[in-house]
């Protein structure tokens, strides 16, 4: 048996300095290196005739050396070496720089295989510094070469050799996690073959078959894990059965508006789950502004009326605070007590809250990640809600839930992903969608403008401010440089303070002291401030209905879904709202993105376009959804594999619901690995 967990340093060709480079690539063990898959391939196996070579392509050809190599000194320390090579269809000039040893390599009349990029001048073919082999050898040519993602301190050739050695070390003896019956049914190749062929394919469709098999395994593992999670929730009849009639209507009646049809429907789904003896695991999806919060608040009311505590976790302190203020207003008339938990509490405040929570003097805990800290204890937690779930990992949701016994969980997200995909991604959750906005909402008019429009935009903002409205102006986050962000926000703040002298202008960014952030948000909410210049800290959830202007600077730097989230900060009241996207770019893609934002306010349409334009890699990052990252599989482009894997997962569980049979031990180990953190919770 192969010891997959053995340290990478025992693989031939790996010395101390390369160990470091490999660690940078996330490679620590033999298993890591053999599953470090190529990013792409270069086909050096297919030989072209010289006449078939075209400018700009990378290609391999076989040629005969025509004459001795010519050396030309072009500068004191710079020499060019030229070699003329031909076949029966034509000739090509090959050049190298500063490689004198090559002079003695090539002899007229000998045949070589060359691989490189074809270029040339005046219609004459040329190739610079190709790799080559004498005919009959295949060290650098004559095959399909895998290309791996690299890091400093390691080259393609070195990494390729190490991987070759690692694969040799496994000796074709990897145990296959997939049972042979399953492989046969879905046409999957065996694991050793797959590993060999994905790294060193001998034909082009070799690696496609290998890739299919490996992607299938990854997606099957995901599906099995999700189904098991879901089953775990559904099977246990020891969830809390909240009772039906407990006055939730009186709270609905106390709202200043009527629930929309969609809100009422989703609330019904939730109540049904809560009343059942199984634990609730429900995802509520709804576009920005669709009114998810109130639905959550009503669910918490039900929990409290049944004698339980409820908790709601939000991704930012600003949002948590806002939920808390809302909650206090809604619940206090009913004698329900709320507590706010953020990392901004003083030690003393926190101590008091901890005691109150434990003694059940707090019914509803609202907060940030602070809620999942070790020392937070509830008396009898019955319902857990995470708001803007796309900001949290599945694990964090799990930790909060584990603070009670068989609690019901509700997850809310505004990231609208296509429903089919959602069902697969959130396989462990039931889904409800709020697909209707509260009445009276007007379309947010969106304009994308170039830099030359700045003054006109400012006049437009001024007119809105004069009508008593408020405005957000958002500056982008420059990656990896929080200090630079600050500078740009502060610079823009100074600029706008000048421009809007007659108004109160404030600024907001993540680096501010919590107290100062609060003061700004409260000031804006109470209309003591007319304009805030902000980073994206206001992106999620912030709700100030009197704000009608959202201006986004350097809009080209944001993803579409993020722009949509930002835009969702306005259009929350009765007044007409506007979103102005200022961009500085001539790129076609940017233009296209701006056009989409102008054309639609529909989050689903936007997320689909986002997916299309940005590619799934970014869209489905782990960070976004809390789902595992795959080595090969791609959740968007491998939809067909995903469906088959889902079918296979169902079949497996039908026969072996707890994955106890001998043949399923391999795949069970994979599931445990992938879901290590999730299943234990
Ligand atoms: P999101 O779904 O983006 O979290 P919120 O819950 O913040 O949306 O709601 C957006 C705004 O709509 C809030 O100001 C809220 O008070 C208001 N609202 C929610 N439901 C209704 C409704 N049925 N009728 C009118 N206004 C509503
Ligand atoms: Mg919200």
Coordinates of C-alpha atoms in Angstrom, one line a residue, residues 120-665:
X120 CA 9.1 36.1 -38.0
X121 CA 9.6 39.2 -40.0
X122 CA 8.7 40.0 -43.6
X123 CA 6.9 36.8 -44.1
X124 CA 9.9 34.7 -43.1
X125 CA 9.4 32.1 -40.4
X126 CA 11.5 32.3 -37.3
X127 CA 11.5 30.6 -33.9
X128 CA 13.3 31.9 -30.8
X129 CA 14.8 29.6 -28.1
X130 CA 12.7 26.5 -28.8
X131 CA 13.1 23.4 -26.7
X132 CA 14.3 20.5 -28.7
X133 CA 15.3 16.8 -28.8
X134 CA 17.3 14.8 -31.2
X135 CA 14.9 12.6 -33.2
X136 CA 14.1 9.5 -31.3
X137 CA 14.3 11.2 -27.9
X138 CA 11.3 12.6 -26.0
X139 CA 12.6 14.5 -23.1
X140 CA 11.1 17.8 -24.0
X141 CA 9.1 17.1 -27.2
X142 CA 7.1 14.4 -28.8
X143 CA 4.5 14.3 -26.1
X144 CA 1.8 16.3 -24.4
X145 CA 3.4 18.4 -21.7
X146 CA 1.4 19.3 -18.5
X147 CA 1.7 22.9 -17.3
X148 CA 1.3 23.5 -13.6
X149 CA 0.6 26.6 -11.6
X150 CA 4.0 27.7 -10.3
X151 CA 5.5 29.8 -7.5
X152 CA 8.9 31.4 -7.2
X153 CA 11.7 29.0 -6.7
X154 CA 10.4 26.2 -8.9
X155 CA 10.2 25.8 -12.7
X156 CA 7.9 23.8 -14.9
X157 CA 10.6 21.3 -15.7
X158 CA 11.5 20.8 -12.1
X159 CA 7.9 20.4 -10.9
X160 CA 7.1 18.1 -13.7
X161 CA 10.1 15.9 -12.8
X162 CA 9.1 15.8 -9.1
X163 CA 5.5 14.9 -10.1
X164 CA 6.8 12.2 -12.4
X165 CA 8.9 10.8 -9.5
X166 CA 5.9 11.0 -7.1
X167 CA 3.6 9.2 -9.5
X168 CA 6.3 6.5 -10.0
X169 CA 6.5 6.1 -6.2
X170 CA 2.8 5.2 -6.0
X171 CA 3.7 2.3 -8.3
X172 CA 0.2 2.0 -9.7
X173 CA -1.0 0.8 -6.3
X174 CA -3.3 3.6 -5.2
X175 CA -6.5 2.2 -3.7
X176 CA -9.5 3.3 -5.7
X177 CA -12.1 5.1 -3.5
X178 CA -14.7 4.3 -6.1
X179 CA -16.2 0.8 -6.2
X180 CA -15.6 -1.0 -9.5
X181 CA -19.4 -1.4 -10.1
X182 CA -19.8 2.3 -9.9
X183 CA -16.9 2.9 -12.2
X184 CA -18.3 0.5 -14.7
X185 CA -21.8 2.0 -14.6
X186 CA -20.6 5.6 -15.2
X187 CA -17.7 4.8 -17.5
X188 CA -15.0 6.0 -15.1
X189 CA -11.4 5.0 -15.4
X190 CA -9.5 3.5 -12.5
X191 CA -7.7 5.9 -10.2
X192 CA -4.1 4.9 -11.0
X193 CA -4.8 5.3 -14.7
X194 CA -6.5 8.6 -14.0
X195 CA -3.6 10.0 -12.1
X196 CA -1.1 8.8 -14.8
X197 CA -3.2 10.3 -17.6
X198 CA -4.1 13.6 -16.1
X199 CA -0.4 14.3 -15.5
X200 CA 1.1 12.6 -18.5
X201 CA -1.5 12.0 -21.2
X202 CA -0.2 10.3 -24.3
X203 CA -3.2 11.4 -26.4
X204 CA -5.4 14.5 -26.0
X205 CA -8.5 12.7 -25.0
X206 CA -6.6 10.8 -22.3
X207 CA -6.6 13.7 -20.0
X208 CA -10.2 14.4 -20.7
X209 CA -11.2 10.9 -19.5
X210 CA -8.9 11.3 -16.5
X211 CA -10.4 14.7 -15.7
X212 CA -13.9 13.4 -16.0
X213 CA -13.2 10.6 -13.6
X214 CA -11.5 12.9 -11.0
X215 CA -14.2 15.6 -11.3
X216 CA -16.8 12.9 -10.9
X217 CA -15.2 11.7 -7.7
X218 CA -15.0 15.2 -6.3
X219 CA -18.6 16.0 -7.1
X220 CA -19.8 12.6 -5.9
X221 CA -18.1 13.3 -2.6
X222 CA -19.7 16.7 -2.3
X223 CA -23.2 15.2 -3.1
X224 CA -22.8 12.4 -0.7
X225 CA -21.7 14.7 2.0
X226 CA -24.5 17.1 1.5
X227 CA -27.1 14.3 1.3
X228 CA -25.8 12.9 4.6
X229 CA -26.0 16.3 6.2
X230 CA -29.5 16.7 5.1
X231 CA -30.5 13.3 6.2
X232 CA -29.0 13.9 9.6
X233 CA -31.3 16.9 9.9
X234 CA -34.4 15.2 8.5
X235 CA -34.1 11.9 10.2
X236 CA -33.8 12.9 13.7
X237 CA -37.3 13.3 15.2
X238 CA -35.8 15.0 18.2
X239 CA -35.9 18.5 16.8
X240 CA -37.9 21.1 18.7
X241 CA -41.6 21.2 17.9
X242 CA -42.6 24.8 18.4
X243 CA -46.3 25.1 18.9
X244 CA -48.6 26.6 16.3
X245 CA -50.7 29.2 17.9
X246 CA -48.6 31.6 19.8
X247 CA -49.6 35.0 18.8
X248 CA -47.3 35.6 15.9
X249 CA -50.2 37.3 14.3
X250 CA -50.2 40.0 16.9
X251 CA -46.7 40.9 15.9
X252 CA -47.5 40.9 12.2
X253 CA -50.4 43.2 13.1
X254 CA -48.0 45.5 14.8
X255 CA -45.9 46.1 11.7
X256 CA -46.3 49.4 9.9
X257 CA -46.9 47.5 6.6
X258 CA -48.5 44.4 5.3
X259 CA -46.3 41.4 4.5
X260 CA -46.0 40.8 0.8
X261 CA -47.4 37.6 -0.6
X262 CA -43.9 36.2 -0.9
X263 CA -43.0 37.0 2.6
X264 CA -46.2 35.4 4.0
X265 CA -45.5 32.3 1.9
X266 CA -42.0 32.0 3.1
X267 CA -43.0 32.6 6.7
X268 CA -45.5 29.8 6.4
X269 CA -42.7 27.4 5.2
X270 CA -40.6 28.4 8.2
X271 CA -43.5 28.0 10.7
X272 CA -44.2 24.6 9.3
X273 CA -40.6 23.6 9.7
X274 CA -40.5 25.0 13.2
X275 CA -43.6 23.1 14.2
X276 CA -42.4 19.8 12.9
X277 CA -40.4 17.5 15.2
X278 CA -37.5 17.5 12.7
X279 CA -34.9 20.2 12.8
X280 CA -35.3 23.0 10.3
X281 CA -32.5 23.6 7.8
X282 CA -33.9 26.3 5.5
X283 CA -32.3 28.8 3.1
X284 CA -34.3 31.9 2.4
X285 CA -33.2 33.6 -0.8
X286 CA -34.4 37.0 -1.8
X287 CA -33.1 39.9 -3.8
X288 CA -31.8 42.9 -2.0
X289 CA -34.6 44.8 -0.4
X290 CA -37.1 42.0 -0.6
X291 CA -37.6 42.2 3.1
X292 CA -35.9 39.1 4.5
X293 CA -35.2 40.7 7.9
X294 CA -38.8 41.0 9.0
X295 CA -39.4 37.3 8.2
X296 CA -36.4 36.4 10.3
X297 CA -37.7 38.6 13.2
X298 CA -41.1 36.9 13.1
X299 CA -39.5 33.5 13.2
X300 CA -37.5 34.6 16.3
X301 CA -40.6 35.9 17.9
X302 CA -42.2 32.4 17.5
X303 CA -39.2 30.8 19.1
X304 CA -39.2 33.1 22.0
X305 CA -42.9 32.8 22.6
X306 CA -42.3 29.0 22.8
X307 CA -39.9 29.7 25.7
X308 CA -36.7 29.4 23.7
X309 CA -33.8 31.8 22.9
X310 CA -33.0 32.8 19.4
X311 CA -29.8 34.1 17.8
X312 CA -29.1 36.0 14.6
X313 CA -25.6 36.4 13.2
X314 CA -24.7 39.1 10.7
X315 CA -21.4 39.6 8.8
X316 CA -20.6 43.1 9.9
X317 CA -20.9 45.1 13.1
X318 CA -22.9 47.8 11.3
X319 CA -25.4 45.3 10.1
X320 CA -25.7 43.6 13.4
X321 CA -26.3 46.9 15.1
X322 CA -29.0 47.8 12.6
X323 CA -30.7 44.5 13.2
X324 CA -30.5 45.0 16.9
X325 CA -32.0 48.5 16.8
X326 CA -34.8 47.2 14.6
X327 CA -35.4 44.2 16.9
X328 CA -35.5 46.4 20.0
X329 CA -38.2 48.5 18.5
X330 CA -40.2 45.5 17.3
X331 CA -39.9 43.3 20.4
X332 CA -39.8 45.6 23.3
X333 CA -43.6 46.2 23.2
X334 CA -43.9 42.5 23.7
X335 CA -41.6 42.3 26.6
X336 CA -38.9 40.4 24.7
X337 CA -35.3 41.3 25.6
X338 CA -32.5 41.6 23.0
X339 CA -28.7 41.7 23.4
X340 CA -26.1 42.9 20.9
X341 CA -22.9 40.9 20.7
X342 CA -20.0 42.3 18.8
X343 CA -16.2 42.3 19.3
X344 CA -16.6 46.0 20.1
X345 CA -18.0 45.4 23.5
X346 CA -16.0 46.4 26.5
X347 CA -14.9 43.6 28.8
X348 CA -17.4 44.6 31.4
X349 CA -20.3 45.0 29.0
X350 CA -19.5 41.6 27.6
X351 CA -19.4 39.9 31.0
X352 CA -22.8 41.3 31.9
X353 CA -24.2 40.1 28.6
X354 CA -22.7 36.6 29.0
X355 CA -24.4 36.2 32.4
X356 CA -27.7 37.5 31.1
X357 CA -27.6 35.2 28.2
X358 CA -26.8 32.2 30.3
X359 CA -29.5 33.1 32.8
X360 CA -32.0 33.7 30.1
X361 CA -32.4 37.3 30.8
X362 CA -31.8 37.8 27.1
X363 CA -34.2 36.2 24.7
X364 CA -32.7 37.2 21.4
X365 CA -29.0 37.5 20.8
X366 CA -28.0 39.5 17.7
X367 CA -24.4 39.9 16.7
X368 CA -21.4 39.2 14.5
X369 CA -18.8 36.4 14.7
X370 CA -18.6 37.3 18.3
X371 CA -21.7 35.1 18.8
X372 CA -19.7 32.0 18.0
X373 CA -16.9 32.6 20.5
X374 CA -16.3 29.8 22.9
X375 CA -17.5 31.5 26.0
X376 CA -20.9 32.4 24.6
X377 CA -23.5 30.1 26.3
X378 CA -27.2 30.0 26.0
X379 CA -29.8 28.8 28.4
X380 CA -31.9 27.1 25.8
X381 CA -31.2 28.2 22.3
X382 CA -33.9 27.0 19.9
X383 CA -33.5 29.0 16.6
X384 CA -30.4 30.2 14.8
X385 CA -30.4 32.6 11.9
X386 CA -27.5 33.7 9.8
X387 CA -28.1 36.8 7.6
X388 CA -26.2 37.2 4.4
X389 CA -25.0 33.6 4.5
X390 CA -22.8 34.0 1.5
X391 CA -20.4 35.9 3.8
X392 CA -20.1 33.0 6.2
X393 CA -18.7 29.5 5.9
X394 CA -21.0 26.5 6.5
X395 CA -18.8 25.8 9.5
X396 CA -19.6 29.1 11.3
X397 CA -23.3 28.4 10.9
X398 CA -22.6 25.0 12.4
X399 CA -20.8 26.4 15.4
X400 CA -23.6 28.7 16.3
X401 CA -26.1 25.9 16.0
X402 CA -24.1 23.7 18.3
X403 CA -24.7 26.1 21.1
X404 CA -28.1 24.7 21.4
X405 CA -29.6 21.2 21.1
X406 CA -31.2 20.2 17.8
X407 CA -31.9 23.8 17.1
X408 CA -33.7 25.0 14.0
X409 CA -31.6 26.9 11.5
X410 CA -32.5 29.5 9.0
X411 CA -30.1 31.0 6.5
X412 CA -30.7 34.1 4.6
X413 CA -28.9 35.2 1.5
X414 CA -29.3 37.9 -1.1
X415 CA -26.9 36.2 -3.5
X416 CA -29.4 34.9 -6.1
X417 CA -28.0 31.9 -7.8
X418 CA -29.9 29.9 -10.4
X419 CA -32.3 27.5 -8.6
X420 CA -31.0 24.3 -10.0
X421 CA -27.5 25.2 -8.9
X422 CA -28.8 26.3 -5.5
X423 CA -30.4 23.0 -4.8
X424 CA -27.1 21.3 -5.5
X425 CA -24.9 23.7 -3.7
X426 CA -27.1 23.9 -0.7
X427 CA -28.1 20.3 -0.9
X428 CA -28.3 20.2 2.9
X429 CA -30.9 22.9 3.0
X430 CA -34.5 23.4 2.0
X431 CA -35.0 26.5 0.0
X432 CA -37.6 29.3 0.0
X433 CA -37.5 32.3 -2.3
X434 CA -38.9 35.7 -1.6
X435 CA -39.5 36.6 -5.2
X436 CA -41.4 39.9 -4.8
X437 CA -40.4 43.3 -3.6
X438 CA -42.6 45.3 -1.2
X439 CA -45.1 47.4 -3.0
X440 CA -44.4 51.0 -4.1
X441 CA -40.8 50.3 -4.9
X442 CA -39.7 52.2 -7.9
X443 CA -37.1 51.1 -10.3
X444 CA -33.7 52.4 -9.4
X445 CA -32.5 54.4 -12.4
X446 CA -28.9 53.5 -13.2
X447 CA -26.5 55.5 -15.2
X448 CA -23.0 54.6 -16.2
X449 CA -20.8 57.6 -16.8
X450 CA -17.2 58.4 -17.7
X451 CA -14.9 60.6 -15.7
X452 CA -15.7 63.7 -17.7
X453 CA -19.2 63.7 -16.3
X454 CA -18.1 64.4 -12.7
X455 CA -19.4 67.9 -12.5
X456 CA -22.8 67.0 -13.9
X457 CA -23.0 64.1 -11.5
X458 CA -22.2 66.4 -8.6
X459 CA -25.0 68.8 -9.7
X460 CA -27.4 65.9 -9.8
X461 CA -26.5 64.8 -6.3
X462 CA -26.9 68.4 -5.1
X463 CA -30.4 68.5 -6.5
X464 CA -31.4 65.4 -4.6
X465 CA -29.8 66.7 -1.4
X466 CA -31.7 69.9 -1.7
X467 CA -34.9 67.9 -1.8
X468 CA -33.9 66.5 1.5
X469 CA -32.6 63.2 0.3
X470 CA -29.3 61.5 1.2
X471 CA -26.5 60.0 -0.8
X472 CA -23.8 57.3 -0.5
X473 CA -20.6 57.7 -2.4
X474 CA -18.6 54.4 -2.5
X475 CA -14.9 54.2 -3.3
X476 CA -13.4 50.8 -4.2
X477 CA -11.2 48.6 -2.2
X478 CA -7.8 48.3 -3.6
X479 CA -6.7 44.8 -3.0
X480 CA -3.9 44.2 -0.5
X481 CA -3.6 47.8 0.5
X482 CA -5.9 48.9 3.1
X483 CA -3.8 52.0 3.7
X484 CA -4.2 53.0 0.1
X485 CA -8.0 52.6 0.5
X486 CA -8.0 54.9 3.4
X487 CA -6.1 57.4 1.4
X488 CA -8.5 57.3 -1.5
X489 CA -11.6 57.5 0.8
X490 CA -10.0 60.4 2.7
X491 CA -9.0 62.1 -0.4
X492 CA -12.4 61.8 -1.9
X493 CA -13.9 62.9 1.4
X494 CA -11.9 66.1 1.3
X495 CA -12.9 66.6 -2.3
X496 CA -16.6 66.1 -1.6
X497 CA -16.6 68.2 1.5
X498 CA -15.4 71.0 -0.7
X499 CA -18.0 70.3 -3.4
X500 CA -20.9 70.0 -1.0
X501 CA -20.0 72.7 1.4
X502 CA -23.5 73.5 2.3
X503 CA -24.2 69.9 3.4
X504 CA -22.9 67.6 6.1
X505 CA -20.5 65.1 4.7
X506 CA -19.1 62.1 6.6
X507 CA -16.8 59.2 5.9
X508 CA -16.8 55.6 6.8
X509 CA -14.2 52.8 6.4
X510 CA -13.4 49.5 8.0
X511 CA -10.3 50.8 9.9
X512 CA -12.3 53.3 12.0
X513 CA -12.9 52.8 15.7
X514 CA -16.2 51.0 16.2
X515 CA -17.5 54.0 18.2
X516 CA -16.8 56.4 15.3
X517 CA -18.4 54.0 12.8
X518 CA -21.5 53.9 14.9
X519 CA -21.6 57.6 15.2
X520 CA -21.4 58.0 11.4
X521 CA -24.1 55.4 10.7
X522 CA -26.4 56.7 13.4
X523 CA -25.8 60.3 12.1
X524 CA -26.7 59.2 8.6
X525 CA -29.7 57.3 9.8
X526 CA -30.9 60.3 11.8
X527 CA -30.2 62.6 8.8
X528 CA -27.6 64.6 10.6
X529 CA -25.4 63.7 7.7
X530 CA -26.4 64.1 4.1
X531 CA -23.7 62.3 2.4
X532 CA -21.3 59.5 3.4
X533 CA -18.2 58.7 1.5
X534 CA -17.5 55.0 2.2
X535 CA -15.7 51.9 1.3
X536 CA -17.7 48.8 0.7
X537 CA -18.4 48.4 4.5
X538 CA -21.9 49.6 3.7
X539 CA -22.3 46.9 1.1
X540 CA -24.4 44.4 3.0
X541 CA -27.7 45.0 4.5
X542 CA -27.6 48.7 5.5
X543 CA -31.1 50.2 5.5
X544 CA -31.7 53.9 5.3
X545 CA -34.8 54.5 3.3
X546 CA -34.3 58.2 2.9
X547 CA -31.0 57.6 0.9
X548 CA -31.8 57.9 -2.7
X549 CA -28.5 58.3 -4.4
X550 CA -25.8 55.6 -4.7
X551 CA -22.7 56.8 -6.5
X552 CA -20.0 54.2 -7.1
X553 CA -16.5 55.4 -8.1
X554 CA -14.3 53.2 -10.2
X555 CA -17.3 50.9 -10.7
X556 CA -15.2 48.9 -13.2
X557 CA -13.4 47.4 -10.2
X558 CA -16.5 45.7 -8.7
X559 CA -18.2 42.5 -9.7
X560 CA -21.7 42.8 -11.0
X561 CA -23.3 41.1 -7.9
X562 CA -21.4 43.4 -5.7
X563 CA -22.6 46.5 -7.7
X564 CA -26.1 45.1 -7.3
X565 CA -25.7 44.7 -3.6
X566 CA -24.4 48.3 -3.3
X567 CA -27.2 49.6 -5.5
X568 CA -29.6 47.8 -3.2
X569 CA -28.8 50.3 -0.4
X570 CA -31.1 52.8 -2.2
X571 CA -34.6 52.4 -3.5
X572 CA -35.8 51.4 0.0
X573 CA -38.3 54.1 0.5
X574 CA -41.1 55.8 -1.4
X575 CA -38.8 58.2 -3.3
X576 CA -37.3 57.7 -6.7
X577 CA -33.8 56.5 -6.3
X578 CA -30.7 56.6 -8.6
X579 CA -27.5 54.7 -8.9
X580 CA -24.6 56.3 -10.8
X581 CA -21.7 54.1 -11.8
X582 CA -18.6 56.2 -12.6
X583 CA -16.0 54.2 -14.5
X584 CA -12.6 54.8 -16.0
X585 CA -12.0 52.1 -18.6
X586 CA -12.3 51.6 -22.3
X587 CA -12.5 47.8 -22.0
X588 CA -15.3 46.1 -23.8
X589 CA -16.1 43.8 -20.9
X590 CA -16.4 46.8 -18.6
X591 CA -18.7 48.5 -21.0
X592 CA -20.8 45.3 -21.2
X593 CA -21.0 45.1 -17.5
X594 CA -22.1 48.7 -17.2
X595 CA -24.8 48.0 -19.8
X596 CA -26.2 45.1 -17.8
X597 CA -26.4 47.2 -14.7
X598 CA -28.3 49.9 -16.6
X599 CA -30.6 47.4 -18.2
X600 CA -31.8 45.4 -15.2
X601 CA -32.6 45.5 -11.5
X602 CA -33.1 41.8 -11.3
X603 CA -30.6 40.1 -9.1
X604 CA -31.1 36.8 -10.7
X605 CA -30.4 38.1 -14.2
X606 CA -27.3 39.9 -12.9
X607 CA -25.9 36.9 -11.1
X608 CA -26.2 34.8 -14.2
X609 CA -24.4 37.5 -16.2
X610 CA -21.8 37.8 -13.5
X611 CA -21.2 34.1 -13.7
X612 CA -20.9 34.3 -17.5
X613 CA -18.5 37.3 -17.5
X614 CA -16.4 36.6 -14.5
X615 CA -16.3 32.8 -14.8
X616 CA -17.2 30.4 -12.0
X617 CA -13.9 30.4 -10.3
X618 CA -14.4 33.8 -8.8
X619 CA -18.2 33.4 -8.5
X620 CA -18.1 30.2 -6.5
X621 CA -15.1 30.8 -4.3
X622 CA -15.1 29.1 -1.0
X623 CA -15.3 32.4 0.6
X624 CA -18.6 33.2 -1.0
X625 CA -20.5 30.1 -0.3
X626 CA -18.7 28.1 2.3
X627 CA -18.5 25.1 0.0
X628 CA -15.3 23.2 -0.6
X629 CA -12.9 24.0 -3.3
X630 CA -12.3 21.4 -6.0
X631 CA -9.0 20.5 -7.6
X632 CA -10.6 19.7 -11.0
X633 CA -14.4 20.0 -10.9
X634 CA -16.1 23.2 -11.9
X635 CA -19.6 23.7 -10.6
X636 CA -20.7 25.8 -13.5
X637 CA -19.2 24.1 -16.5
X638 CA -19.4 20.6 -15.1
X639 CA -23.2 20.7 -14.6
X640 CA -23.6 17.5 -16.6
X641 CA -21.1 15.6 -14.4
X642 CA -22.7 17.1 -11.3
X643 CA -26.1 15.7 -12.3
X644 CA -24.6 12.2 -12.9
X645 CA -22.8 12.4 -9.6
X646 CA -26.0 13.4 -7.8
X647 CA -27.7 10.4 -9.3
X648 CA -24.8 8.1 -8.3
X649 CA -24.9 9.6 -4.8
X650 CA -28.6 8.8 -4.4
X651 CA -28.0 5.2 -5.6
X652 CA -25.2 4.6 -3.2
X653 CA -27.2 5.9 -0.2
X654 CA -30.3 3.9 -1.2
X655 CA -28.3 0.7 -0.8
X656 CA -26.0 1.8 2.0
X657 CA -27.5 4.7 3.9
X658 CA -24.7 4.9 6.5
X659 CA -21.8 4.1 4.1
X660 CA -20.8 1.0 6.1
X661 CA -20.3 -1.6 3.4
X662 CA -16.8 -2.6 2.6
X663 CA -16.9 -1.2 -1.0
X664 CA -17.9 2.2 0.2
X665 CA -15.1 2.7 2.7

